[in-house]
PDB file of C-alpha atoms in Angstrom:
ATOM      1  CA  MET A   1     -10.567  -7.354   8.253  1.00 39.00           C
ATOM      2  CA  GLY A   2      -8.082  -5.528   9.236  1.00 42.00           C
ATOM      3  CA  LEU A   3      -6.678  -1.755   7.315  1.00 45.00           C
ATOM      4  CA  THR A   4      -3.885  -3.739   5.790  1.00 48.00           C
ATOM      5  CA  GLU A   5      -6.646  -6.341   4.055  1.00 48.00           C
ATOM      6  CA  LEU A   6      -8.688  -3.557   2.934  1.00 47.00           C
ATOM      7  CA  VAL A   7      -5.475  -1.455   1.397  1.00 54.00           C
ATOM      8  CA  VAL A   8      -4.024  -4.458  -0.092  1.00 49.00           C
ATOM      9  CA  GLN A   9      -7.659  -5.629  -1.261  1.00 48.00           C
ATOM     10  CA  ARG A  10      -8.102  -2.088  -2.909  1.00 49.00           C
ATOM     11  CA  PHE A  11      -4.538  -2.339  -4.437  1.00 50.00           C
ATOM     12  CA  GLY A  12      -4.950  -5.999  -5.449  1.00 42.00           C
ATOM     13  CA  ASP A  13      -2.007  -7.629  -3.735  1.00 41.00           C
ATOM     14  CA  VAL A  14      -3.740 -10.512  -3.038  1.00 38.00           C
ATOM     15  CA  GLU A  15      -2.788 -13.398  -3.113  1.00 40.00           C
ATOM     16  CA  ASN A  16      -4.718 -15.805  -5.239  1.00 39.00           C
ATOM     17  CA  ASP A  17      -6.692 -12.763  -6.100  1.00 41.00           C
ATOM     18  CA  GLU A  18      -7.051 -13.559  -9.747  1.00 41.00           C
ATOM     19  CA  ASP A  19      -9.507 -16.038  -9.214  1.00 42.00           C
ATOM     20  CA  LYS A  20     -11.978 -13.815  -7.229  1.00 41.00           C
ATOM     21  CA  PRO A  21     -14.453 -12.694 -10.335  1.00 38.00           C
ATOM     22  CA  ASP A  22     -13.953  -8.782  -9.355  1.00 42.00           C
ATOM     23  CA  ALA A  23     -10.354  -8.769  -8.768  1.00 40.00           C
ATOM     24  CA  LYS A  24      -9.669  -6.138 -11.781  1.00 43.00           C
ATOM     25  CA  ASP A  25     -12.887  -3.890 -10.220  1.00 43.00           C
ATOM     26  CA  ARG A  26     -10.846  -3.855  -7.071  1.00 50.00           C
ATOM     27  CA  ARG A  27      -7.291  -2.779  -8.482  1.00 65.00           C
ATOM     28  CA  LEU A  28      -5.553   0.429  -9.391  1.00 76.00           C
ATOM     29  CA  PRO A  29      -3.995  -0.290 -12.778  1.00 81.00           C
ATOM     30  CA  GLN A  30      -1.141   1.649 -11.613  1.00 86.00           C
ATOM     31  CA  VAL A  31      -0.532  -0.502  -8.491  1.00 88.00           C
ATOM     32  CA  ALA A  32       1.722  -3.575  -9.506  1.00 89.00           C
ATOM     33  CA  GLU A  33       1.982  -4.562  -6.090  1.00 89.00           C
ATOM     34  CA  CYS A  34       1.899  -2.901  -2.853  1.00 88.00           C
ATOM     35  CA  ALA A  35       2.097  -3.861   1.269  1.00 88.00           C
ATOM     36  CA  VAL A  36       1.389  -1.859   4.441  1.00 88.00           C
ATOM     37  CA  VAL A  37       3.433  -0.572   6.994  1.00 89.00           C
ATOM     38  CA  GLY A  38       3.655   1.338  10.098  1.00 88.00           C
ATOM     39  CA  ALA A  39       6.266   3.642  10.346  1.00 90.00           C
ATOM     40  CA  PRO A  40       7.241   5.982  13.224  1.00 89.00           C
ATOM     41  CA  ASP A  41       5.738   9.422  13.116  1.00 87.00           C
ATOM     42  CA  GLU A  42       6.320  12.044  15.701  1.00 88.00           C
ATOM     43  CA  THR A  43       2.973  13.131  16.348  1.00 88.00           C
ATOM     44  CA  TRP A  44       0.894   9.098  16.463  1.00 81.00           C
ATOM     45  CA  GLY A  45       3.006   7.251  17.311  1.00 87.00           C
ATOM     46  CA  GLN A  46       3.175   5.463  13.813  1.00 87.00           C
ATOM     47  CA  ARG A  47       1.667   6.368  10.318  1.00 90.00           C
ATOM     48  CA  VAL A  48       0.007   3.835   8.131  1.00 89.00           C
ATOM     49  CA  THR A  49       2.205   3.888   5.148  1.00 92.00           C
ATOM     50  CA  VAL A  50       2.137   2.038   1.710  1.00 91.00           C
ATOM     51  CA  VAL A  51       4.734   0.784  -0.430  1.00 94.00           C
ATOM     52  CA  ALA A  52       4.336  -0.379  -3.693  1.00 92.00           C
ATOM     53  CA  VAL A  53       5.628  -1.431  -6.932  1.00 93.00           C
ATOM     54  CA  PRO A  54       4.045   1.557  -9.163  1.00 92.00           C
ATOM     55  CA  ARG A  55       3.004  -0.469 -12.685  1.00 89.00           C
ATOM     56  CA  GLY A  56       3.944   3.034 -15.149  1.00 90.00           C
ATOM     57  CA  GLU A  57       3.964   6.283 -13.940  1.00 90.00           C
ATOM     58  CA  ARG A  58       3.631   6.806  -9.193  1.00 93.00           C
ATOM     59  CA  LEU A  59      -0.037   8.274  -8.440  1.00 91.00           C
ATOM     60  CA  PRO A  60      -0.125  10.631  -6.406  1.00 95.00           C
ATOM     61  CA  LEU A  61      -0.447   9.871  -2.548  1.00 95.00           C
ATOM     62  CA  ALA A  62      -4.310  12.111  -2.439  1.00 94.00           C
ATOM     63  CA  THR A  63      -4.861   9.641  -5.226  1.00 91.00           C
ATOM     64  CA  LEU A  64      -4.271   6.346  -3.776  1.00 88.00           C
ATOM     65  CA  ARG A  65      -5.781   7.680  -0.445  1.00 90.00           C
ATOM     66  CA  ASP A  66      -9.080   8.513  -2.681  1.00 89.00           C
ATOM     67  CA  ALA A  67      -9.233   5.194  -4.071  1.00 85.00           C
ATOM     68  CA  LEU A  68      -9.885   3.892  -0.635  1.00 83.00           C
ATOM     69  CA  ARG A  69     -11.697   6.517   0.932  1.00 85.00           C
ATOM     70  CA  GLU A  70     -14.865   4.114   0.540  1.00 81.00           C
ATOM     71  CA  ALA A  71     -13.217   1.585   2.484  1.00 78.00           C
ATOM     72  CA  LEU A  72     -11.661   2.901   5.331  1.00 78.00           C
ATOM     73  CA  PRO A  73     -12.544   5.939   7.743  1.00 81.00           C
ATOM     74  CA  ALA A  74     -10.431   9.248   7.103  1.00 83.00           C
ATOM     75  CA  SER A  75      -8.024   8.535  10.345  1.00 76.00           C
ATOM     76  CA  ALA A  76      -7.108   4.873   8.618  1.00 79.00           C
ATOM     77  CA  LEU A  77      -6.323   5.787   5.288  1.00 87.00           C
ATOM     78  CA  PRO A  78      -2.430   5.441   4.596  1.00 90.00           C
ATOM     79  CA  ARG A  79      -0.797   8.335   5.275  1.00 93.00           C
ATOM     80  CA  ALA A  80       2.604   8.242   2.885  1.00 95.00           C
ATOM     81  CA  VAL A  81       3.669   6.400   0.102  1.00 95.00           C
ATOM     82  CA  ARG A  82       7.351   4.749  -0.909  1.00 96.00           C
ATOM     83  CA  TRP A  83       7.369   3.677  -4.001  1.00 96.00           C
ATOM     84  CA  VAL A  84       9.917   0.700  -5.100  1.00 97.00           C
ATOM     85  CA  ASP A  85      11.212  -1.012  -8.419  1.00 96.00           C
ATOM     86  CA  ALA A  86      10.596  -4.578  -6.494  1.00 96.00           C
ATOM     87  CA  MET A  87       9.041  -5.704  -3.216  1.00 94.00           C
ATOM     88  CA  PRO A  88      11.624  -7.149  -0.848  1.00 95.00           C
ATOM     89  CA  LEU A  89      11.304 -10.793  -0.731  1.00 94.00           C
ATOM     90  CA  THR A  90      12.504 -13.004   2.250  1.00 92.00           C
ATOM     91  CA  GLY A  91      13.908 -16.754   0.589  1.00 88.00           C
ATOM     92  CA  PRO A  92      10.602 -18.217   1.211  1.00 89.00           C
ATOM     93  CA  GLY A  93       9.543 -15.376  -1.697  1.00 88.00           C
ATOM     94  CA  LYS A  94       7.535 -13.555   0.999  1.00 90.00           C
ATOM     95  CA  HIS A  95       7.676  -9.892   1.974  1.00 91.00           C
ATOM     96  CA  ASP A  96      10.243  -9.073   3.854  1.00 93.00           C
ATOM     97  CA  ARG A  97       8.121  -7.143   6.667  1.00 90.00           C
ATOM     98  CA  GLY A  98      11.565  -5.398   7.788  1.00 92.00           C
ATOM     99  CA  ALA A  99      12.844  -4.216   4.775  1.00 95.00           C
ATOM    100  CA  LEU A 100       9.499  -2.577   4.728  1.00 94.00           C
ATOM    101  CA  ARG A 101       9.631  -1.224   7.842  1.00 93.00           C
ATOM    102  CA  ARG A 102      12.984   0.028   7.252  1.00 95.00           C
ATOM    103  CA  LEU A 103      11.942   1.546   3.240  1.00 96.00           C
ATOM    104  CA  ALA A 104       8.567   3.068   4.669  1.00 95.00           C
ATOM    105  CA  THR A 105      10.903   5.476   7.439  1.00 95.00           C
ATOM    106  CA  GLU A 106      11.799   7.262   4.180  1.00 95.00           C
ATOM    107  CA  PRO A 107       8.946   7.989   1.873  1.00 95.00           C
ATOM    108  CA  ASP A 108       8.561   9.997  -1.173  1.00 96.00           C
ATOM    109  CA  GLU A 109       5.658  11.522  -0.119  1.00 95.00           C
ATOM    110  CA  VAL A 110       3.608  11.844   3.364  1.00 94.00           C
ATOM    111  CA  ALA A 111       0.080  13.473   3.892  1.00 89.00           C
TER     112      ALA A 111
END
């Protein structure tokens, strides 16, 4: 399982996730939807960035990182978060990866 899948599963943005018995146990209730993309980083080349739709109050990046620590090594944890009102979608309703990458270049918080 790749980094994106681990992050997405932890935050609960997996298609048909409701069918899985432990789906609600794995979700952060404050994150309605998310995607993970790489954003340019001067030091590392790219940084892992979570683009997320909050459900209520926005969580600090440190809280999001803490929620992933048991599933990911420290080097793979998201280094930035960008909160949005709605995920950008393509015509068929899938996440617009290009738009997500553009959003990730202006994060709300960077570790």
